[in-house]
């Protein structure tokens, strides 16, 4: 090869990788035993799995008492999770105190919500605008009247009776759809050039972000009555909604601000040069770009909000977690060693499914729009 | 809220006002007026309501006796204490659990975050499962779980779970030994502080000399060698001692251990240092593995466990051996062992010389209860545990993000310059990763502190529970109590963000 | 989009917000058609959702009785589940009309929070548990018995005081923790276990054979739990108070939900007055003449409610003890309806 | 209470963030308004009494043991001591009272018109009185009921032993019915000797026109004390009806209602924890929380009532605890000892129960 | 990557030193294969580089050019065959890898300067910590090389404050500070604006003029013509053709080469 001229006459065919770089063995070597240290970690990991999986399997499935089981089975010495308890109290976990004969109403709301939300989430489905309007404007109104009743001959059901997953979903859906625009307004206010508005927005955002949600809800439950004119009361659900929404909107504002700051100046100037007014500029040019940038942050906020709904026990709402806790504490007929654990695990699974779903959806959208941050 | 009511949608449509400046002023005046009205309305309502309920306001209640018990307090507390003391107790309890949570969560979070980036499939997957499980479940639920489902299911006192180092866990919480230092022990503490400062100063000095001259100072290198040997001896002796007195009981265990340790220490000074290191690694790994795996699989014959542990430990020892082979000579190595020895050895010497005693008051199971030691109530344990586990998942993601933010190119550039792995991490990767990690890490710390308020739900007497809960309930001074609580959190938050701003200004990358 | 959302929020808030006038609670309650009753988040026997997810319990029955007296409909109640922090604010602010939530009547609450305690629905307090086999019927028989007790608590002081006051020999086995005390008692370390009586009952229900243990009727410390109303509205205070008294009076007169209709024909003037057959005691309260009849008919008397919710036949298994009528050895006592 | 921040107009705020600087005056203003806005309203009765300098206290009809006038016109008795207790609580001086004995059914009118501040005895607590007359019963000071007075010589210790006797009873109320009911359920026989007036009962009994008198316990006590040798007669412990006596105040003044209610509860609670007129000062050093709270050493329970923190100690210093009060007027040294019976503490088999001072 | 330009340096290139005089082999690659899991990315690479040789590797993207030079300082691992650098064979042995890396400098497409360090610190980092050179000496060397790349005035700035071309020159200087015997360039100009390409090429040419052994993956065909004494064309992971620049450009032999050249040279 020292001679310069060289022309390859026959192409070297692609040949399979040597056994140590491909195939199952290679995968094992690369991912499990790349270095001796890796091997050690793998073995320790396996030891850990061997240690933890069988007891978990036995608890969740092996020795668990299925939905048809009885409390006596749950009370057996080596019984696992008591799923029978969950299935027997399921109604309370989903609807709270909602009148049993009227439970078709929340069911319709659930179905309607799913029906409107799913096409909204799938990018390929058309009529997005109509769909969004239906979901954000029509659906809440319909749901409210359907759930609260008092019209069209529906039996009125006060919000105190709503509970369980129903309340969790209501608070999170309303919280998400209200805190989003509110957060945008706050973010715009914070970017504003008007000192009074800017200061107010900053003060609001920083104050809310500085304190735990629990204190905001404490305020909603204990101090709000003091702030209202004598004799005025605010519905508890509304209080929880307002508390959670205000709280989230402050965080949302910070996320949106991040997006706004990422928009180059040129975009603002271009908008202005087209003669668009402030709101037109924001609506048509700035926000669509800014929001796209911060989808992961927004969804993270939604996930936090969804998890934070569990704090509404402070205002005495029986959301899913509180409903489970109530039954754990009061369903004496189901008392057994694992009843409480099973209850909490059930709630954990429900929360997990929703949060995990949201985070996966966000990742999917991120990939689709390809605007996600690297981190 | 008011700021929203006055969306510029209410803009006057008169042409005269279309001047943006005037319009801006008008908007602001409208907002300000609305806000002031709103506040006045609230204040008025509040005053009326309080008057109607025949309630008084003001902070005079702080100087009244509280008359309730607080189950856990670092400060002296009795029913006769004042409300302001309750306030302080709440703050200290919050800070205590936050402090412990932060330390533990940082350790766990960094481990998990690094594990998640591991090229090892199982390790990375376990870390992912951990993170995805934990951060998608509400913290409150996790606290309930730890408190009501796990701690309550812990064994009763007499069947306490005995952990090493005289730590016990049972329904009543965690019992740990309580250090009871005597008067002379103050000197040990003072020396420790001095020695630590000295060791750090020595480290800095040695590094500076290393930078300026290309070599560590001769004396330091020599002392480092000796320190290496000493550390080798100490570690080997401890491991062997445990091995021979617990795992494989041997008569004259201390003597045998000492002899072997001396041999290992001597080897570590020669060119057979790598072998010495391999043996040392084996010893530590084996002792640890045998204990832990033995505890995990109590039903497996101990011989099997020992053999398995020995095999794993051998592999680890090989890693250690190879690592030691490629170690730079002591002249080019940072004298870590020396510094550790100074920081710990000097106080140890003072401890021995002054005859100071630090006796650990061990919790002892008396007929019905543990007596002595530090008894941490289950609420504290559950809260600290829950906060740690939960926050660690977020810290792990932060850490992962930070490490990933340092592009592969940086690593490659460092590699191509011939920097060794340790130097590469120390000089290139960590400084860059940390500047990405620290801001979100701080906000995680702040979140942890704020989340500690959920302790109220399981009865841990932290600030919200003690002050916005019990005190408020006793006094009925809702506004005052909640305002004070919020003020504490606000202060913490503002302080943190001030420090962060300072830090960010200091480390932010200079860009064009 | 924002604008429309705000509109929806406003509409919803208007729809959800209800108003109550401070002054005349009764008028307001009548106007809205139900009693808003503050209850716990769930304490079995006192207020907790049952297996049909309906609120039940002794305290819930009180609310139902109030509703029965006002509306002739025991179901005209809406329950607000309250935390202990918010209960008094909720009451003062008029969010609830009556608070019936395991609230101990204490001086500071009665005098400093702008609220008034109506009476004592349930006398709780420290009690004693013994093994049935020991054949002990009263705390006065406990002289010399080994008593398991939690140290450093008021429990210990109360017990010491009680024994001293009754000239009984006091012999304790002291522990630092509740669980331990129970354990020691269960293991036979001592003959008697003492703590708050409702806690006693709860502990007992956890024993392998709860029926082997009995809770003695004596209660030696005071935790009077009762309904609370806002201070300042005497009319409402009177309704709340006399609803409670009516429950007691009905028991005393032997009127129960089962026999209330035949009791309408009773010759006993006290029964006649109670059931509104003779005299009109409802009008001064702003109620109908048969207010107490409705209470008994729809909710039952105190004894019925007690037995149904916390009595010996329930998992809570509390003997009447202090909560028996005055003539049966307890201290539940109501002024006559006259 | 005033915040220092109210005075200085946020001169040089700490160098934190800019928005905080702007927020400071706002917060300060809000805090000032909130903390300064206060006032308990509607404390009329207390203020009236304070302004007047003494308490006007009433009870229905003089009744020996409850309220009687000595030769010099000074009132004494159970009812009077209750008043003295209230005066001690409100004015710090138990003697600053004016006691009025009211006759007949008109007793609620003076209360309503404000002529008296509190009625310590106004006839038994019934629903009508509680709800119709604009009055509010604050609690029970004396459990009473219809009982039987018998001569010791009869050798009867329980009402259930009574059989084949003649009973003097007031005619016109429910008393006749009660007795009839009682004897009917006991399957005992009796002859009723009805009289129109209480005074006549004593005369008839003394004259031997009947063997037994049946009336409310307090009336029997009065009759018995008027007899030449009270100790030769006995009031049987059974009560065949319910009568509750207790202080009554005007409806609508919650603060005054609470003052009277908690003065009464103080007496009962003090007996329960063993505070007496004699040891009240030495117990100031006690460590028992319940004692310390009652004596105002721990906590402040008075200010909210518009009283001093130590008002309960003042009450006890002035009149002693409930037991002392009772013994003073119905105890053995009166020569006509009336058993505590239902008026014993709840722990001692009685019905007296007061919510705790906490 | 797709941007292929033909920027040339206007001044005459001094080729006096550019004759390969040495007979010492700097790099020898023998029968080397590499796979990314199942993808056969480098196939049967045989290459011998003499000291002082300047080799330009060209080829369409994905042809394995970068992978090849990354294998040479073991940023990538090969599975078959041998790579011998300065007489040291590259194996998994960390010691040997370190030895090789100390002799081989590398310049990356994206510069990979350390953004948290000043230019001077970037340059002195490795000399101080790898070679144990005293700081003052390392700084003197660093300033020397900064002058060579004509930006001594930027020494105390941070990378973020420099233009792309300046950064790449710093990156070259950083490698030079370690006084390598061989320099590898991985598309050093393809991330730069055209006017900056020139300043980087200037530096590279002057380096070549000094007789540095260089392997350069680049699309700068002008550079190849002026400086290289061998051009290697790669496609599908293999060396398709190699020749002296003149011959390579004027008379490509292989169809693939012809196609490639016709595409980039119009």
Coordinates of N, CA and C in Angstrom, one line a residue, chain B residues 227-384:
Chain B
X227 N 0.5 7.7 54.0 CA -1.0 7.7 54.3 C -1.7 6.6 53.5
X228 N -1.3 6.4 52.3 CA -1.8 5.3 51.5 C -1.7 4.0 52.3
X229 N -0.5 3.8 52.8 CA -0.3 2.6 53.5 C -1.1 2.5 54.8
X230 N -1.2 3.6 55.5 CA -2.0 3.6 56.7 C -3.4 3.3 56.4
X231 N -4.0 4.0 55.4 CA -5.4 3.8 55.1 C -5.6 2.3 54.7
X232 N -4.6 1.8 53.9 CA -4.7 0.4 53.5 C -4.8 -0.5 54.8
X233 N -3.9 -0.2 55.7 CA -3.9 -1.0 56.9 C -5.2 -0.9 57.6
X234 N -5.7 0.3 57.8 CA -6.9 0.5 58.6 C -8.1 -0.2 57.9
X235 N -8.3 0.0 56.6 CA -9.4 -0.6 55.9 C -9.3 -2.1 56.0
X236 N -8.0 -2.6 55.7 CA -7.9 -4.0 55.7 C -8.1 -4.6 57.0
X237 N -7.6 -4.0 58.0 CA -7.8 -4.5 59.4 C -9.3 -4.6 59.7
X238 N -10.0 -3.5 59.4 CA -11.5 -3.5 59.7 C -12.2 -4.6 59.0
X239 N -11.9 -4.7 57.7 CA -12.6 -5.7 56.9 C -12.2 -7.1 57.4
X240 N -11.0 -7.3 57.7 CA -10.6 -8.7 58.1 C -11.1 -9.0 59.5
X241 N -11.1 -7.9 60.3 CA -11.6 -8.2 61.7 C -13.1 -8.6 61.6
X242 N -13.8 -7.9 60.8 CA -15.2 -8.3 60.7 C -15.4 -9.7 60.2
X243 N -14.5 -9.9 59.1 CA -14.6 -11.3 58.5 C -14.3 -12.4 59.5
X244 N -13.2 -12.2 60.2 CA -12.8 -13.3 61.1 C -13.6 -13.3 62.4
X245 N -14.2 -12.3 62.7 CA -15.0 -12.4 64.0 C -16.5 -12.6 63.8
X246 N -17.0 -12.3 62.6 CA -18.4 -12.5 62.3 C -18.6 -13.6 61.3
X247 N -18.1 -13.5 60.1 CA -18.4 -14.4 59.1 C -17.7 -15.8 59.3
X248 N -16.4 -15.7 59.5 CA -15.7 -17.0 59.8 C -15.0 -16.9 61.1
X249 N -15.6 -17.1 62.2 CA -15.0 -16.9 63.5 C -13.7 -17.6 63.6
X250 N -12.7 -16.9 64.1 CA -11.4 -17.4 64.2 C -10.8 -16.9 65.6
X251 N -10.1 -17.8 66.2 CA -9.5 -17.3 67.5 C -8.4 -16.3 67.1
X252 N -8.1 -15.4 68.0 CA -7.1 -14.4 67.8 C -7.4 -13.6 66.6
X253 N -8.7 -13.3 66.3 CA -9.1 -12.6 65.1 C -8.3 -11.3 65.0
X254 N -8.2 -10.5 66.1 CA -7.6 -9.2 65.9 C -6.1 -9.3 65.5
X255 N -5.5 -10.3 66.0 CA -4.0 -10.5 65.8 C -3.8 -10.9 64.3
X256 N -4.6 -11.9 63.9 CA -4.5 -12.3 62.5 C -4.8 -11.2 61.5
X257 N -5.9 -10.5 61.9 CA -6.3 -9.3 61.0 C -5.1 -8.3 60.9
X258 N -4.5 -8.0 62.1 CA -3.5 -7.0 62.1 C -2.3 -7.5 61.3
X259 N -1.9 -8.7 61.4 CA -0.8 -9.2 60.7 C -1.0 -9.1 59.2
X260 N -2.2 -9.6 58.7 CA -2.5 -9.6 57.3 C -2.5 -8.1 56.8
X261 N -3.1 -7.3 57.6 CA -3.3 -5.9 57.2 C -1.9 -5.2 57.1
X262 N -1.0 -5.6 58.0 CA 0.4 -5.0 57.9 C 1.0 -5.4 56.6
X263 N 0.9 -6.7 56.3 CA 1.5 -7.2 55.1 C 0.9 -6.4 53.9
X264 N -0.4 -6.3 53.9 CA -1.1 -5.6 52.7 C -0.5 -4.1 52.7
X265 N -0.4 -3.5 53.8 CA 0.0 -2.1 53.8 C 1.4 -2.0 53.3
X266 N 2.3 -3.0 53.7 CA 3.7 -3.0 53.3 C 3.7 -3.2 51.7
X267 N 2.9 -4.1 51.2 CA 2.8 -4.3 49.8 C 2.5 -3.1 49.0
X268 N 1.5 -2.3 49.7 CA 1.0 -1.2 48.9 C 2.1 -0.1 48.7
X269 N 3.2 -0.3 49.4 CA 4.3 0.7 49.2 C 5.3 0.2 48.1
X270 N 5.2 -1.0 47.7 CA 6.1 -1.6 46.7 C 5.4 -1.6 45.4
X271 N 6.1 -2.3 44.4 CA 5.5 -2.3 43.1 C 4.4 -3.3 43.0
X272 N 4.2 -4.0 44.1 CA 3.1 -5.0 44.1 C 1.8 -4.3 44.7
X273 N 1.8 -3.0 44.6 CA 0.7 -2.2 45.2 C -0.6 -2.7 44.6
X274 N -0.6 -3.0 43.3 CA -1.8 -3.4 42.6 C -2.4 -4.6 43.3
X275 N -1.5 -5.6 43.6 CA -2.0 -6.8 44.2 C -2.7 -6.5 45.6
X276 N -2.0 -5.7 46.3 CA -2.5 -5.3 47.6 C -3.9 -4.7 47.5
X277 N -4.0 -3.9 46.5 CA -5.3 -3.2 46.3 C -6.3 -4.2 45.9
X278 N -6.0 -5.1 45.0 CA -6.9 -6.1 44.6 C -7.4 -6.9 45.8
X279 N -6.5 -7.3 46.7 CA -6.9 -8.1 47.8 C -7.8 -7.3 48.7
X280 N -7.4 -6.0 48.9 CA -8.2 -5.1 49.7 C -9.7 -5.0 49.2
X281 N -9.7 -4.8 47.9 CA -11.0 -4.6 47.2 C -11.9 -5.9 47.5
X282 N -11.2 -7.0 47.3 CA -11.9 -8.3 47.5 C -12.4 -8.4 49.0
X283 N -11.6 -8.0 49.9 CA -12.0 -8.1 51.3 C -13.3 -7.3 51.6
X284 N -13.2 -6.0 51.1 CA -14.3 -5.1 51.4 C -15.6 -5.6 50.7
X285 N -15.4 -5.9 49.4 CA -16.6 -6.4 48.6 C -17.2 -7.6 49.3
X286 N -16.3 -8.5 49.7 CA -16.8 -9.8 50.2 C -17.6 -9.6 51.5
X287 N -17.0 -8.8 52.4 CA -17.7 -8.6 53.7 C -19.0 -7.9 53.4
X288 N -19.0 -6.9 52.6 CA -20.3 -6.2 52.4 C -21.3 -7.1 51.7
X289 N -20.9 -7.8 50.7 CA -21.8 -8.6 49.9 C -22.4 -9.8 50.8
X290 N -21.4 -10.4 51.5 CA -21.9 -11.5 52.3 C -22.9 -11.1 53.3
X291 N -22.7 -9.9 53.9 CA -23.7 -9.5 54.9 C -25.0 -9.1 54.2
X292 N -24.9 -8.3 53.2 CA -26.2 -7.9 52.6 C -27.0 -9.0 51.9
X293 N -26.3 -9.7 51.1 CA -27.0 -10.8 50.4 C -27.5 -11.8 51.4
X294 N -26.7 -12.1 52.4 CA -27.1 -13.0 53.4 C -28.4 -12.6 54.1
X295 N -28.5 -11.2 54.3 CA -29.7 -10.7 54.9 C -30.9 -10.8 53.9
X296 N -30.6 -10.6 52.6 CA -31.7 -10.6 51.7 C -32.3 -12.0 51.5
X297 N -31.4 -12.9 51.4 CA -31.9 -14.3 51.2 C -31.6 -15.2 52.4
X298 N -32.3 -14.9 53.4 CA -32.1 -15.6 54.7 C -32.3 -17.1 54.6
X299 N -33.1 -17.5 53.6 CA -33.5 -18.9 53.5 C -32.5 -19.7 52.6
X300 N -31.5 -19.0 52.0 CA -30.5 -19.6 51.2 C -29.4 -20.0 52.2
X301 N -28.8 -21.3 52.0 CA -27.7 -21.7 52.9 C -26.6 -20.7 52.8
X302 N -26.0 -20.4 54.0 CA -25.0 -19.3 54.0 C -23.8 -19.6 53.2
X303 N -23.5 -20.9 53.1 CA -22.3 -21.3 52.3 C -22.5 -20.8 50.9
X304 N -23.7 -21.1 50.4 CA -24.0 -20.7 49.0 C -23.8 -19.2 48.8
X305 N -24.4 -18.5 49.8 CA -24.3 -17.0 49.7 C -22.8 -16.6 49.7
X306 N -22.0 -17.3 50.6 CA -20.6 -16.9 50.7 C -19.9 -17.2 49.4
X307 N -20.2 -18.3 48.8 CA -19.5 -18.7 47.5 C -19.9 -17.6 46.5
X308 N -21.2 -17.3 46.4 CA -21.6 -16.4 45.4 C -21.0 -15.0 45.6
X309 N -21.0 -14.6 46.9 CA -20.4 -13.3 47.2 C -18.9 -13.3 46.9
X310 N -18.2 -14.4 47.2 CA -16.8 -14.5 46.9 C -16.6 -14.4 45.4
X311 N -17.5 -15.0 44.6 CA -17.3 -14.9 43.2 C -17.4 -13.5 42.7
X312 N -18.5 -12.8 43.2 CA -18.7 -11.4 42.7 C -17.5 -10.6 43.2
X313 N -17.1 -10.8 44.5 CA -16.1 -10.0 45.0 C -14.8 -10.2 44.3
X314 N -14.6 -11.4 43.8 CA -13.4 -11.7 43.0 C -13.4 -10.8 41.7
X315 N -14.5 -10.7 41.1 CA -14.6 -9.9 39.9 C -14.3 -8.5 40.2
X316 N -15.0 -8.0 41.3 CA -14.7 -6.6 41.7 C -13.2 -6.4 42.0
X317 N -12.6 -7.4 42.6 CA -11.2 -7.3 43.0 C -10.4 -7.2 41.7
X318 N -10.8 -7.9 40.7 CA -10.1 -7.8 39.4 C -10.2 -6.4 38.8
X319 N -11.4 -5.8 39.0 CA -11.5 -4.4 38.5 C -10.6 -3.5 39.3
X320 N -10.6 -3.7 40.6 CA -9.7 -2.9 41.4 C -8.2 -3.1 41.0
X321 N -7.9 -4.4 40.8 CA -6.5 -4.7 40.4 C -6.1 -4.0 39.1
X322 N -7.0 -4.1 38.1 CA -6.7 -3.5 36.8 C -6.6 -2.0 37.0
X323 N -7.5 -1.5 37.8 CA -7.5 0.0 38.0 C -6.2 0.4 38.6
X324 N -5.8 -0.4 39.6 CA -4.6 0.0 40.3 C -3.4 -0.1 39.4
X325 N -3.4 -1.0 38.5 CA -2.3 -1.2 37.5 C -2.1 0.1 36.7
X326 N -3.3 0.6 36.3 CA -3.2 1.8 35.4 C -3.2 3.1 36.2
X327 N -3.1 3.0 37.5 CA -3.0 4.2 38.3 C -1.7 5.0 38.0
X328 N -1.8 6.3 37.9 CA -0.6 7.0 37.7 C 0.3 6.9 39.0
X329 N 1.6 7.1 38.8 CA 2.5 7.0 40.0 C 2.1 8.0 41.1
X330 N 2.5 7.8 42.3 CA 2.0 8.6 43.4 C 2.4 10.1 43.2
X331 N 3.5 10.3 42.4 CA 3.9 11.7 42.2 C 2.9 12.5 41.4
X332 N 2.1 11.8 40.6 CA 1.2 12.5 39.8 C -0.2 12.3 40.3
X333 N -0.3 11.8 41.5 CA -1.7 11.5 42.0 C -2.1 12.5 43.1
X334 N -3.3 12.9 43.1 CA -3.8 13.8 44.1 C -3.8 13.0 45.5
X335 N -3.2 13.5 46.5 CA -3.0 12.7 47.7 C -4.3 12.6 48.6
X336 N -5.3 12.0 48.0 CA -6.6 12.0 48.7 C -6.5 11.3 50.1
X337 N -5.8 10.1 50.1 CA -5.7 9.3 51.3 C -5.1 10.2 52.4
X338 N -4.1 11.0 52.0 CA -3.4 11.8 53.0 C -4.4 12.8 53.7
X339 N -5.2 13.4 52.8 CA -6.1 14.4 53.3 C -7.2 13.8 54.2
X340 N -7.7 12.6 53.8 CA -8.7 11.9 54.6 C -8.1 11.6 55.9
X341 N -6.8 11.1 55.9 CA -6.2 10.7 57.1 C -6.0 11.9 58.0
X342 N -5.6 13.0 57.4 CA -5.4 14.2 58.3 C -6.8 14.6 58.9
X343 N -7.8 14.7 58.0 CA -9.1 15.2 58.5 C -9.7 14.2 59.6
X344 N -9.4 12.9 59.5 CA -10.0 12.0 60.5 C -8.9 11.6 61.6
X345 N -7.7 11.5 61.1 CA -6.7 11.0 62.0 C -6.3 12.0 63.2
X346 N -6.1 13.2 62.8 CA -5.7 14.2 63.8 C -6.8 14.3 64.9
X347 N -8.0 14.5 64.6 CA -9.0 14.5 65.7 C -9.0 13.2 66.4
X348 N -8.8 12.1 65.7 CA -8.7 10.8 66.4 C -7.6 10.8 67.4
X349 N -6.5 11.3 67.0 CA -5.3 11.4 67.9 C -5.7 12.2 69.2
X350 N -6.3 13.4 68.9 CA -6.7 14.3 70.0 C -7.7 13.5 70.9
X351 N -8.6 12.8 70.3 CA -9.6 12.0 71.0 C -8.9 11.1 72.0
X352 N -7.8 10.4 71.5 CA -7.1 9.4 72.2 C -6.3 10.1 73.3
X353 N -5.6 11.2 72.9 CA -4.7 11.9 73.9 C -5.5 12.6 75.0
X354 N -6.6 13.3 74.7 CA -7.3 14.0 75.8 C -8.1 13.1 76.6
X355 N -8.2 11.8 76.1 CA -9.1 10.9 76.9 C -10.5 11.3 76.9
X356 N -10.9 12.0 75.8 CA -12.3 12.4 75.7 C -13.1 11.1 75.4
X357 N -14.3 11.2 75.7 CA -15.2 10.0 75.4 C -16.4 10.4 74.6
X358 N -16.7 9.6 73.7 CA -17.9 9.8 73.0 C -18.7 8.5 73.1
X359 N -19.5 8.4 74.0 CA -20.2 7.2 74.2 C -21.5 7.2 73.4
X360 N -21.8 6.2 72.7 CA -23.1 6.2 72.1 C -24.1 5.5 73.0
X361 N -25.2 6.3 73.3 CA -26.2 5.7 74.1 C -27.1 4.9 73.2
X362 N -26.9 3.6 73.4 CA -27.6 2.7 72.4 C -29.0 2.4 72.9
X363 N -29.9 2.4 72.0 CA -31.3 2.1 72.4 C -31.4 0.6 72.8
X364 N -31.9 0.4 73.9 CA -31.9 -1.0 74.4 C -33.4 -1.4 74.6
X365 N -33.7 -2.6 74.2 CA -35.0 -3.1 74.4 C -35.2 -3.5 75.8
X366 N -35.9 -2.7 76.6 CA -36.1 -3.2 77.9 C -37.4 -4.0 77.8
X367 N -38.0 -4.3 79.0 CA -39.0 -5.3 79.0 C -40.1 -5.0 77.9
X368 N -40.5 -3.7 77.9 CA -41.6 -3.4 76.9 C -41.2 -2.4 75.9
X369 N -40.1 -1.7 76.1 CA -39.9 -0.6 75.2 C -38.4 -0.3 75.1
X370 N -38.1 0.4 74.0 CA -36.7 0.8 73.9 C -36.4 2.0 74.8
X371 N -35.3 1.9 75.5 CA -34.9 3.0 76.3 C -33.6 3.5 75.8
X372 N -33.5 4.8 75.9 CA -32.2 5.5 75.5 C -32.1 5.6 74.0
X373 N -31.0 6.1 73.5 CA -30.9 6.3 72.1 C -31.7 7.5 71.6
X374 N -31.6 7.7 70.3 CA -32.4 8.8 69.7 C -33.6 8.1 69.1
X375 N -34.8 8.5 69.5 CA -36.0 7.8 69.0 C -36.7 8.7 68.0
X376 N -36.6 8.4 66.8 CA -37.3 9.2 65.8 C -38.7 8.7 65.5
X377 N -39.7 9.6 65.7 CA -41.1 9.1 65.6 C -41.4 8.6 64.2
X378 N -42.4 7.8 64.0 CA -42.7 7.2 62.7 C -43.1 8.3 61.7
X379 N -43.7 9.4 62.2 CA -44.1 10.5 61.3 C -42.8 11.1 60.6
X380 N -41.8 11.3 61.5 CA -40.6 11.8 61.0 C -40.0 10.9 59.9
X381 N -39.9 9.6 60.3 CA -39.3 8.6 59.4 C -40.0 8.6 58.1
X382 N -41.4 8.5 58.2 CA -42.2 8.4 57.0 C -42.0 9.6 56.1
X383 N -42.0 10.8 56.7 CA -41.9 12.0 56.0 C -40.5 12.1 55.3
X384 N -39.4 11.9 56.1 CA -38.1 12.0 55.6 C -37.9 10.9 54.5

